[in-house]
mmCIF file of C-alpha atoms in Angstrom:
data_model
loop_
_atom_site.group_PDB
_atom_site.id
_atom_site.type_symbol
_atom_site.label_atom_id
_atom_site.label_comp_id
_atom_site.label_asym_id
_atom_site.label_seq_id
_atom_site.Cartn_x
_atom_site.Cartn_y
_atom_site.Cartn_z
ATOM 1 C CA MET P 1 0.000 0.000 0.000
ATOM 2 C CA LEU P 2 1.424 3.372 -1.023
ATOM 3 C CA GLY P 3 2.320 5.937 1.654
ATOM 4 C CA ASP P 4 2.692 9.716 1.545
ATOM 5 C CA LYS P 5 6.508 9.676 1.501
ATOM 6 C CA GLU P 6 6.608 7.079 -1.258
ATOM 7 C CA VAL P 7 4.222 9.173 -3.343
ATOM 8 C CA LEU P 8 6.169 12.419 -2.901
ATOM 9 C CA ASP P 9 9.462 10.674 -3.679
ATOM 10 C CA ALA P 10 7.956 9.231 -6.851
ATOM 11 C CA VAL P 11 6.753 12.666 -8.020
ATOM 12 C CA GLN P 12 10.045 14.336 -7.230
ATOM 13 C CA GLY P 13 11.964 11.635 -9.062
ATOM 14 C CA TYR P 14 9.617 11.994 -12.053
ATOM 15 C CA ILE P 15 10.233 15.780 -12.200
ATOM 16 C CA GLU P 16 13.993 15.477 -11.857
ATOM 17 C CA GLU P 17 14.222 12.785 -14.548
ATOM 18 C CA ARG P 18 12.839 15.354 -16.983
ATOM 19 C CA GLY P 19 15.514 17.891 -16.157
ATOM 20 C CA GLU P 20 13.241 20.176 -14.181
ATOM 21 C CA SER P 21 14.309 21.602 -10.858
ATOM 22 C CA LEU P 22 12.518 22.214 -7.599
ATOM 23 C CA ALA P 23 13.399 24.980 -5.146
ATOM 24 C CA GLU P 24 13.208 22.451 -2.339
ATOM 25 C CA PRO P 25 12.378 18.747 -1.949
ATOM 26 C CA LEU P 26 8.692 17.862 -1.802
ATOM 27 C CA SER P 27 7.531 17.217 1.731
ATOM 28 C CA GLY P 28 4.380 17.028 3.775
ATOM 29 C CA ALA P 29 1.034 15.541 2.831
ATOM 30 C CA SER P 30 -0.913 18.746 2.290
ATOM 31 C CA ALA P 31 -0.591 18.472 -1.527
ATOM 32 C CA ILE P 32 -1.724 14.821 -1.655
ATOM 33 C CA THR P 33 -5.320 13.682 -2.259
ATOM 34 C CA TRP P 34 -5.999 9.957 -1.960
ATOM 35 C CA HIS P 35 -8.577 8.164 -4.127
ATOM 36 C CA SER P 36 -9.822 4.573 -4.228
ATOM 37 C CA LEU P 37 -11.546 2.613 -6.980
ATOM 38 C CA LEU P 38 -13.361 -0.732 -6.881
ATOM 39 C CA LYS P 39 -14.579 -2.730 -9.866
ATOM 40 C CA GLY P 40 -15.798 -6.248 -10.636
ATOM 41 C CA GLN P 41 -18.826 -8.502 -10.259
ATOM 42 C CA ILE P 42 -20.821 -10.259 -7.572
ATOM 43 C CA VAL P 43 -22.524 -13.373 -8.973
ATOM 44 C CA ARG P 44 -25.323 -14.716 -6.795
ATOM 45 C CA SER P 45 -27.267 -17.960 -7.050
ATOM 46 C CA ILE P 46 -30.943 -17.121 -6.410
ATOM 47 C CA GLU P 47 -33.240 -20.004 -5.512
ATOM 48 C CA SER P 48 -36.990 -20.284 -6.125
ATOM 49 C CA ARG P 49 -39.332 -23.137 -5.193
ATOM 50 C CA SER P 50 -42.773 -23.989 -6.552
ATOM 51 C CA GLU P 51 -45.365 -26.766 -6.727
ATOM 52 C CA GLU P 52 -47.717 -27.590 -9.598
ATOM 53 C CA LYS P 53 -50.179 -30.387 -10.417
ATOM 54 C CA HIS P 54 -49.542 -32.259 -13.660
ATOM 55 C CA LEU P 55 -51.626 -34.586 -15.854
ATOM 56 C CA HIS P 56 -50.022 -37.028 -18.271
ATOM 57 C CA PRO P 57 -52.028 -39.003 -20.852
ATOM 58 C CA GLY P 58 -51.128 -42.666 -20.696
ATOM 59 C CA PRO P 59 -48.747 -44.547 -18.380
ATOM 60 C CA LEU P 60 -45.713 -42.710 -16.982
ATOM 61 C CA ASP P 61 -42.774 -43.959 -14.913
ATOM 62 C CA LEU P 62 -41.810 -41.390 -12.246
ATOM 63 C CA SER P 63 -39.606 -43.709 -10.208
ATOM 64 C CA ASP P 64 -36.413 -41.825 -11.147
ATOM 65 C CA HIS P 65 -37.701 -38.549 -9.655
ATOM 66 C CA PRO P 66 -36.653 -37.600 -6.118
ATOM 67 C CA VAL P 67 -39.481 -37.707 -3.577
ATOM 68 C CA TYR P 68 -40.205 -34.940 -1.060
ATOM 69 C CA ASP P 69 -42.705 -34.349 1.703
ATOM 70 C CA THR P 70 -42.564 -30.558 2.101
ATOM 71 C CA ILE P 71 -41.070 -28.450 -0.671
ATOM 72 C CA ASP P 72 -39.534 -25.894 1.702
ATOM 73 C CA ASP P 73 -37.769 -28.581 3.738
ATOM 74 C CA TYR P 74 -36.137 -30.395 0.841
ATOM 75 C CA GLN P 75 -32.373 -29.866 0.825
ATOM 76 C CA ILE P 76 -30.024 -29.915 -2.153
ATOM 77 C CA PRO P 77 -26.254 -29.230 -2.125
ATOM 78 C CA ARG P 78 -24.959 -25.687 -2.458
ATOM 79 C CA PRO P 79 -23.932 -24.884 -6.030
ATOM 80 C CA ARG P 80 -20.216 -25.121 -6.736
ATOM 81 C CA ASP P 81 -20.543 -22.395 -9.355
ATOM 82 C CA PRO P 82 -23.131 -19.684 -8.584
ATOM 83 C CA ALA P 83 -23.160 -18.747 -12.288
ATOM 84 C CA GLU P 84 -24.561 -22.171 -13.228
ATOM 85 C CA GLN P 85 -28.292 -22.539 -13.971
ATOM 86 C CA ARG P 86 -29.859 -25.593 -12.331
ATOM 87 C CA THR P 87 -33.388 -26.976 -12.090
ATOM 88 C CA GLN P 88 -34.361 -29.878 -9.804
ATOM 89 C CA LYS P 89 -37.758 -31.559 -10.343
ATOM 90 C CA MET P 90 -39.312 -33.836 -7.703
ATOM 91 C CA VAL P 91 -42.534 -35.670 -6.918
ATOM 92 C CA ARG P 92 -44.463 -35.108 -3.724
ATOM 93 C CA ARG P 93 -44.803 -38.325 -1.770
ATOM 94 C CA GLY P 94 -48.225 -39.958 -2.174
ATOM 95 C CA SER P 95 -49.421 -37.606 -4.942
ATOM 96 C CA ILE P 96 -49.156 -40.046 -7.881
ATOM 97 C CA ASP P 97 -52.646 -41.084 -9.049
ATOM 98 C CA GLU P 98 -52.746 -43.489 -12.019
ATOM 99 C CA ARG P 99 -56.257 -44.380 -13.142
ATOM 100 C CA SER P 100 -58.396 -45.540 -16.059
ATOM 101 C CA CYS P 101 -59.883 -42.807 -18.235
ATOM 102 C CA ALA P 102 -63.631 -42.303 -18.284
ATOM 103 C CA CYS P 103 -63.664 -43.039 -22.026
ATOM 104 C CA GLY P 104 -62.864 -46.679 -21.335
ATOM 105 C CA ASN P 105 -60.882 -47.598 -24.423
ATOM 106 C CA GLY P 106 -59.324 -44.317 -25.545
ATOM 107 C CA GLU P 107 -62.056 -43.369 -28.025
ATOM 108 C CA ILE P 108 -65.113 -41.120 -27.900
ATOM 109 C CA ARG P 109 -67.971 -40.367 -30.274
ATOM 110 C CA CYS P 110 -66.933 -37.962 -33.007
ATOM 111 C CA PRO P 111 -68.361 -34.534 -32.071
ATOM 112 C CA ARG P 112 -68.370 -33.304 -35.673
ATOM 113 C CA CYS P 113 -70.559 -35.971 -37.204
ATOM 114 C CA GLU P 114 -72.090 -37.038 -33.846
ATOM 115 C CA GLY P 115 -71.013 -40.621 -34.422
ATOM 116 C CA GLU P 116 -72.702 -41.043 -37.837
ATOM 117 C CA GLY P 117 -69.455 -41.138 -39.784
ATOM 118 C CA ARG P 118 -70.802 -38.862 -42.506
ATOM 119 C CA ILE P 119 -71.529 -35.158 -42.817
ATOM 120 C CA ARG P 120 -74.559 -33.933 -44.722
ATOM 121 C CA CYS P 121 -74.172 -31.366 -47.467
ATOM 122 C CA GLU P 122 -76.192 -29.861 -50.335
ATOM 123 C CA GLN P 123 -76.414 -32.013 -53.455
ATOM 124 C CA HIS P 124 -76.076 -28.968 -55.684
ATOM 125 C CA GLN P 125 -74.290 -25.658 -55.411
ATOM 126 C CA PRO P 126 -74.923 -22.358 -57.230
ATOM 127 C CA CYS P 127 -73.007 -22.172 -60.499
ATOM 128 C CA GLY P 128 -69.904 -20.073 -60.015
ATOM 129 C CA SER P 129 -69.800 -19.062 -63.679
ATOM 130 C CA CYS P 130 -73.278 -17.668 -64.221
ATOM 131 C CA ARG P 131 -74.098 -16.888 -60.558
ATOM 132 C CA ASP P 132 -77.752 -17.838 -61.008
ATOM 133 C CA SER P 133 -78.536 -14.770 -63.128
ATOM 134 C CA THR P 134 -77.461 -15.619 -66.671
ATOM 135 C CA CYS P 135 -77.665 -19.372 -66.711
ATOM 136 C CA CYS P 136 -79.834 -19.063 -69.863
ATOM 137 C CA LEU P 137 -80.355 -15.816 -71.711
ATOM 138 C CA LEU P 138 -83.900 -16.818 -72.733
ATOM 139 C CA CYS P 139 -85.415 -18.866 -69.946
ATOM 140 C CA ASP P 140 -83.093 -17.792 -67.039
ATOM 141 C CA GLY P 141 -83.081 -21.389 -65.894
ATOM 142 C CA ALA P 142 -86.878 -21.505 -65.618
ATOM 143 C CA GLY P 143 -87.126 -24.113 -68.377
ATOM 144 C CA ARG P 144 -90.101 -22.570 -70.195
ATOM 145 C CA SER P 145 -89.632 -23.912 -73.706
ATOM 146 C CA ALA P 146 -91.714 -25.001 -76.639
ATOM 147 C CA LEU P 147 -89.839 -28.278 -76.809
ATOM 148 C CA LYS P 148 -91.668 -31.357 -75.691
ATOM 149 C CA PRO P 149 -90.073 -33.558 -72.991
ATOM 150 C CA ALA P 150 -88.998 -36.147 -75.543
ATOM 151 C CA GLU P 151 -87.427 -33.482 -77.732
ATOM 152 C CA LYS P 152 -85.632 -32.000 -74.721
ATOM 153 C CA GLN P 153 -84.158 -35.408 -73.910
ATOM 154 C CA ALA P 154 -83.010 -35.868 -77.475
ATOM 155 C CA VAL P 155 -81.304 -32.480 -77.367
ATOM 156 C CA ALA P 156 -79.490 -33.432 -74.170
ATOM 157 C CA VAL P 157 -78.278 -36.707 -75.697
ATOM 158 C CA SER P 158 -77.037 -35.006 -78.848
ATOM 159 C CA MET P 159 -75.144 -32.397 -76.822
ATOM 160 C CA GLN P 160 -73.411 -35.097 -74.800
ATOM 161 C CA LYS P 161 -72.378 -36.932 -77.995
ATOM 162 C CA ALA P 162 -70.979 -33.700 -79.456
ATOM 163 C CA GLY P 163 -68.115 -34.018 -77.040
ATOM 164 C CA GLY P 164 -67.755 -30.364 -76.091
ATOM 165 C CA ASP P 165 -69.106 -26.865 -76.431
ATOM 166 C CA ARG P 166 -68.206 -24.008 -78.695
ATOM 167 C CA GLY P 167 -67.843 -20.403 -77.545
ATOM 168 C CA ASP P 168 -68.947 -19.135 -74.173
ATOM 169 C CA ARG P 169 -72.588 -20.176 -74.676
ATOM 170 C CA THR P 170 -74.196 -23.541 -75.390
ATOM 171 C CA ARG P 171 -77.632 -25.145 -75.751
ATOM 172 C CA CYS P 172 -79.821 -24.863 -72.670
ATOM 173 C CA TYR P 173 -80.795 -28.216 -71.076
ATOM 174 C CA GLU P 174 -84.002 -26.673 -69.784
ATOM 175 C CA CYS P 175 -85.508 -24.874 -72.773
ATOM 176 C CA GLY P 176 -83.474 -26.369 -75.625
ATOM 177 C CA GLU P 177 -82.400 -23.106 -77.251
ATOM 178 C CA ARG P 178 -78.989 -22.984 -78.900
ATOM 179 C CA ASP P 179 -76.108 -20.677 -77.839
ATOM 180 C CA VAL P 180 -77.988 -19.134 -74.891
ATOM 181 C CA ALA P 181 -76.893 -21.112 -71.818
ATOM 182 C CA CYS P 182 -73.844 -20.987 -69.504
ATOM 183 C CA VAL P 183 -71.326 -23.622 -70.601
ATOM 184 C CA THR P 184 -70.731 -24.708 -66.992
ATOM 185 C CA CYS P 185 -74.274 -25.456 -65.780
ATOM 186 C CA ARG P 186 -75.934 -25.607 -69.245
ATOM 187 C CA GLY P 187 -78.854 -23.482 -68.151
ATOM 188 C CA ARG P 188 -79.621 -25.186 -64.850
ATOM 189 C CA GLY P 189 -78.135 -22.391 -62.676
ATOM 190 C CA ARG P 190 -76.493 -24.901 -60.364
ATOM 191 C CA VAL P 191 -73.801 -27.572 -60.458
ATOM 192 C CA GLN P 192 -73.286 -30.839 -58.700
ATOM 193 C CA CYS P 193 -71.524 -30.612 -55.298
ATOM 194 C CA SER P 194 -67.884 -31.528 -55.939
ATOM 195 C CA THR P 195 -67.445 -32.854 -52.390
ATOM 196 C CA CYS P 196 -70.280 -35.340 -52.186
ATOM 197 C CA GLN P 197 -70.696 -35.728 -55.979
ATOM 198 C CA GLY P 198 -74.396 -35.045 -55.597
ATOM 199 C CA GLY P 199 -74.925 -37.740 -52.986
ATOM 200 C CA GLY P 200 -75.968 -35.306 -50.234
ATOM 201 C CA SER P 201 -73.330 -36.455 -47.699
ATOM 202 C CA ARG P 202 -69.612 -37.132 -47.398
ATOM 203 C CA PRO P 203 -67.341 -39.064 -45.025
ATOM 204 C CA CYS P 204 -66.468 -37.127 -41.884
ATOM 205 C CA PRO P 205 -62.871 -35.861 -42.218
ATOM 206 C CA ASP P 206 -62.299 -36.021 -38.447
ATOM 207 C CA CYS P 207 -63.137 -39.672 -37.879
ATOM 208 C CA ALA P 208 -62.698 -40.860 -41.511
ATOM 209 C CA GLY P 209 -66.218 -42.328 -41.447
ATOM 210 C CA ASP P 210 -65.623 -44.404 -38.332
ATOM 211 C CA GLY P 211 -67.824 -42.281 -36.054
ATOM 212 C CA LYS P 212 -65.189 -42.284 -33.284
ATOM 213 C CA VAL P 213 -62.082 -40.230 -32.578
ATOM 214 C CA THR P 214 -59.124 -40.518 -30.199
ATOM 215 C CA HIS P 215 -59.805 -39.137 -26.728
ATOM 216 C CA GLU P 216 -57.333 -36.273 -26.285
ATOM 217 C CA HIS P 217 -57.488 -36.397 -22.471
ATOM 218 C CA CYS P 218 -55.795 -39.805 -22.370
ATOM 219 C CA ALA P 219 -54.238 -39.654 -25.867
ATOM 220 C CA GLY P 220 -56.076 -42.820 -26.815
ATOM 221 C CA THR P 221 -54.449 -44.924 -24.095
ATOM 222 C CA GLY P 222 -57.463 -45.220 -21.797
ATOM 223 C CA ARG P 223 -55.320 -44.239 -18.786
ATOM 224 C CA THR P 224 -53.989 -41.071 -17.141
ATOM 225 C CA VAL P 225 -51.419 -40.204 -14.470
ATOM 226 C CA GLU P 226 -51.733 -37.208 -12.131
ATOM 227 C CA TRP P 227 -49.112 -36.018 -9.623
ATOM 228 C CA THR P 228 -47.820 -32.976 -7.788
ATOM 229 C CA GLU P 229 -44.441 -31.807 -9.033
ATOM 230 C CA GLY P 230 -42.068 -29.693 -6.976
ATOM 231 C CA THR P 231 -39.453 -27.572 -8.749
ATOM 232 C CA ILE P 232 -36.336 -25.956 -7.284
ATOM 233 C CA THR P 233 -34.649 -23.506 -9.634
ATOM 234 C CA ARG P 234 -31.310 -21.823 -9.044
ATOM 235 C CA ALA P 235 -30.624 -18.961 -11.416
ATOM 236 C CA PRO P 236 -27.538 -16.713 -11.517
ATOM 237 C CA ARG P 237 -27.830 -12.981 -10.951
ATOM 238 C CA THR P 238 -24.864 -10.714 -11.629
ATOM 239 C CA ASP P 239 -24.372 -7.327 -9.957
ATOM 240 C CA GLU P 240 -21.779 -5.070 -11.555
ATOM 241 C CA VAL P 241 -19.599 -3.200 -9.050
ATOM 242 C CA ARG P 242 -18.138 0.152 -10.068
ATOM 243 C CA LEU P 243 -17.311 2.447 -7.174
ATOM 244 C CA PRO P 244 -17.403 5.352 -6.983
ATOM 245 C CA GLU P 245 -20.390 5.699 -9.293
ATOM 246 C CA PRO P 246 -19.739 6.307 -13.039
ATOM 247 C CA GLY P 247 -18.856 9.921 -13.736
ATOM 248 C CA VAL P 248 -16.903 10.361 -10.528
ATOM 249 C CA LEU P 249 -13.146 10.718 -11.107
ATOM 250 C CA TYR P 250 -13.691 9.957 -14.787
ATOM 251 C CA TRP P 251 -10.205 10.852 -16.018
ATOM 252 C CA ALA P 252 -8.526 9.379 -12.965
ATOM 253 C CA ARG P 253 -10.426 6.125 -13.526
ATOM 254 C CA ARG P 254 -9.279 5.978 -17.139
ATOM 255 C CA LEU P 255 -5.684 6.540 -16.111
ATOM 256 C CA ALA P 256 -5.960 3.871 -13.416
ATOM 257 C CA GLU P 257 -7.274 1.367 -15.988
ATOM 258 C CA GLN P 258 -4.192 2.053 -18.137
ATOM 259 C CA HIS P 259 -1.383 2.393 -15.604
ATOM 260 C CA ALA P 260 -2.303 0.909 -12.214
ATOM 261 C CA THR P 261 -2.015 -2.627 -10.913
ATOM 262 C CA TRP P 262 -5.362 -3.581 -9.364
ATOM 263 C CA THR P 263 -5.376 -5.912 -6.373
ATOM 264 C CA PRO P 264 -7.914 -8.764 -6.302
ATOM 265 C CA THR P 265 -10.209 -8.823 -3.263
ATOM 266 C CA THR P 266 -13.044 -11.106 -2.186
ATOM 267 C CA LEU P 267 -14.102 -9.080 0.877
ATOM 268 C CA THR P 268 -14.295 -12.255 2.969
ATOM 269 C CA ASP P 269 -13.380 -12.287 6.665
ATOM 270 C CA ASN P 270 -9.800 -13.405 5.957
ATOM 271 C CA ASP P 271 -9.249 -10.849 3.171
ATOM 272 C CA PRO P 272 -6.578 -8.306 4.279
ATOM 273 C CA LEU P 273 -8.189 -5.609 2.126
ATOM 274 C CA ARG P 274 -11.666 -6.029 3.619
ATOM 275 C CA ALA P 275 -11.325 -3.346 6.304
ATOM 276 C CA CYS P 276 -9.649 -0.873 3.933
ATOM 277 C CA VAL P 277 -12.276 -1.307 1.215
ATOM 278 C CA GLN P 278 -15.157 -1.016 3.657
ATOM 279 C CA LYS P 279 -13.618 2.148 5.105
ATOM 280 C CA ASP P 280 -13.189 3.719 1.648
ATOM 281 C CA PHE P 281 -16.662 2.922 0.298
ATOM 282 C CA GLY P 282 -18.735 2.510 3.451
ATOM 283 C CA SER P 283 -22.479 2.861 2.798
ATOM 284 C CA ALA P 284 -22.111 2.470 -0.995
ATOM 285 C CA LEU P 285 -20.635 -1.012 -0.553
ATOM 286 C CA LYS P 286 -22.990 -2.220 2.166
ATOM 287 C CA PRO P 287 -26.065 -2.931 -0.049
ATOM 288 C CA LEU P 288 -23.877 -4.803 -2.537
ATOM 289 C CA LEU P 289 -22.623 -7.174 0.164
ATOM 290 C CA ARG P 290 -25.972 -7.669 1.850
ATOM 291 C CA PRO P 291 -27.405 -11.174 1.110
ATOM 292 C CA HIS P 292 -30.337 -11.016 -1.276
ATOM 293 C CA HIS P 293 -33.665 -12.732 -0.703
ATOM 294 C CA GLN P 294 -33.379 -16.470 -1.521
ATOM 295 C CA GLU P 295 -29.624 -16.201 -2.151
ATOM 296 C CA VAL P 296 -27.941 -19.559 -1.555
ATOM 297 C CA ALA P 297 -24.412 -18.876 -2.809
ATOM 298 C CA ARG P 298 -22.260 -16.135 -4.282
ATOM 299 C CA ARG P 299 -18.955 -15.558 -6.025
ATOM 300 C CA THR P 300 -17.227 -12.227 -5.536
ATOM 301 C CA LYS P 301 -14.629 -11.168 -8.067
ATOM 302 C CA LEU P 302 -13.450 -7.621 -7.332
ATOM 303 C CA GLU P 303 -10.344 -5.520 -7.910
ATOM 304 C CA TYR P 304 -9.213 -2.586 -5.775
ATOM 305 C CA VAL P 305 -6.716 0.208 -6.293
ATOM 306 C CA ARG P 306 -5.709 3.182 -4.127
ATOM 307 C CA PHE P 307 -3.767 6.004 -5.779
ATOM 308 C CA ALA P 308 -2.685 9.574 -5.066
ATOM 309 C CA LYS P 309 -3.287 12.897 -6.755
ATOM 310 C CA VAL P 310 -0.469 15.397 -6.091
ATOM 311 C CA ALA P 311 -0.472 19.156 -6.660
ATOM 312 C CA VAL P 312 2.960 20.880 -6.666
ATOM 313 C CA ASP P 313 3.056 24.604 -5.887
ATOM 314 C CA GLU P 314 5.955 25.239 -8.287
ATOM 315 C CA HIS P 315 4.006 23.598 -11.127
ATOM 316 C CA PRO P 316 0.505 25.101 -10.753
ATOM 317 C CA HIS P 317 -0.581 24.041 -14.237
ATOM 318 C CA ARG P 318 0.061 20.340 -13.635
ATOM 319 C CA ILE P 319 -1.456 17.497 -11.653
ATOM 320 C CA TYR P 320 0.528 14.344 -10.905
ATOM 321 C CA TYR P 321 -1.180 10.957 -10.415
ATOM 322 C CA VAL P 322 0.781 8.222 -8.668
ATOM 323 C CA PHE P 323 -0.405 4.646 -9.262
ATOM 324 C CA PRO P 324 0.843 1.432 -7.630
ATOM 325 C CA THR P 325 2.283 -1.165 -10.011
ATOM 326 C CA LEU P 326 4.037 -4.503 -9.739
ATOM 327 C CA LYS P 327 7.384 -2.727 -10.185
ATOM 328 C CA GLY P 328 6.671 0.023 -7.673
ATOM 329 C CA THR P 329 4.925 3.188 -8.825
ATOM 330 C CA THR P 330 3.960 4.935 -12.019
ATOM 331 C CA VAL P 331 3.597 8.720 -12.253
ATOM 332 C CA VAL P 332 1.308 10.281 -14.869
ATOM 333 C CA ARG P 333 1.323 14.035 -15.495
ATOM 334 C CA CYS P 334 -1.895 15.818 -16.568
ATOM 335 C CA PRO P 335 -2.932 19.449 -17.029
ATOM 336 C CA SER P 336 -4.568 20.958 -13.969
ATOM 337 C CA PRO P 337 -8.289 21.814 -14.211
ATOM 338 C CA ARG P 338 -7.385 25.508 -14.419
ATOM 339 C CA ARG P 339 -4.942 24.823 -17.224
ATOM 340 C CA THR P 340 -7.512 22.697 -19.033
ATOM 341 C CA TRP P 341 -10.015 25.552 -18.992
ATOM 342 C CA GLN P 342 -7.354 27.974 -20.233
ATOM 343 C CA ILE P 343 -6.519 25.688 -23.155
ATOM 344 C CA ALA P 344 -10.203 25.266 -23.930
ATOM 345 C CA GLY P 345 -10.640 29.054 -23.885
ATOM 346 C CA ILE P 346 -7.724 29.542 -26.240
ATOM 347 C CA VAL P 347 -9.063 26.932 -28.665
ATOM 348 C CA ALA P 348 -12.531 28.501 -28.577
ATOM 349 C CA SER P 349 -11.055 31.971 -29.228
ATOM 350 C CA VAL P 350 -9.056 30.699 -32.209
ATOM 351 C CA LEU P 351 -12.132 29.017 -33.680
ATOM 352 C CA LEU P 352 -14.197 32.157 -33.220
ATOM 353 C CA LEU P 353 -11.470 34.230 -34.884
ATOM 354 C CA LEU P 354 -11.350 31.855 -37.846
ATOM 355 C CA VAL P 355 -15.125 32.122 -38.243
ATOM 356 C CA LEU P 356 -14.986 35.935 -38.223
ATOM 357 C CA ILE P 357 -12.135 35.963 -40.764
ATOM 358 C CA ASN P 358 -14.031 33.571 -43.011
ATOM 359 C CA ARG P 359 -17.119 35.783 -42.918
ATOM 360 C CA PHE P 360 -15.048 38.907 -43.605
ATOM 361 C CA ILE P 361 -13.397 37.314 -46.629
ATOM 362 C CA ALA P 362 -16.740 36.026 -47.921
#
């Protein structure tokens, strides 16, 4: 852990290595400001327990499931890795109920055809070509014709032997006139049902004409199994640790990420950094270390660094940061806040001048 003297010696050595002189050696701690940073993760294993009734169609072997009496009293080992997801399913003792289904043999009467095996439908359907309005331009499908029944039958036979129609109109089956009827229904205004082929019924598509379907409740097995299932789930939850809060010591934090050696800490009772970290972060750290509801395990992976910020009276425009490293210390020189504002003011003035010159020339 760095001390005041070590910090001042490091800054003085840094200044002298660059050929700059000091009126007198740096001494005292009045120019030193200490800062601490903490980063990392706390991974917690959060446990939840629940019970739910289940129904399985058909036989089911649950003998490989652990048995419990009270879900809250059932114990399972602590997780070795809190980041691992785990789910344990169990069966409550005495809750398994295997029984025969009310259907008897796994089948029930088909609800669509009500057990008849066939579905009724209309023998004829309206003609899609003439739409019942122009089936015949003369009789409109009414069939009022001067042809006698025998003549009408002869016309129908001759049209069938012709082997096809010509144009978009043909002879009407009803009145016998040529080139006046729809070629699809031939003047009738309706066509035979394509599903039942005019029979008035068709096999039920659900039961395929059998009149019975599989009972979904038991999946056709005639048996069911009911039981109460207990579930213990352990899910990881990760809390990011970044103290102080983002935005605080922004530039110092960036420099520490680049130049400092961070020390791992677990904040356990035997951790030598525990007291120091708790002193530095106090109330901000306390809620992060407090056990969460239903927490059964945790893994803490944190890194800590303590560094110094030094202001030297002879160099008022500079700030020196001293970071601990594996080889000792590293000193980083930065402009002081006052100097930073001066530079920003100069840059803004130059930009403004360039804008005015550009407007003048234009």
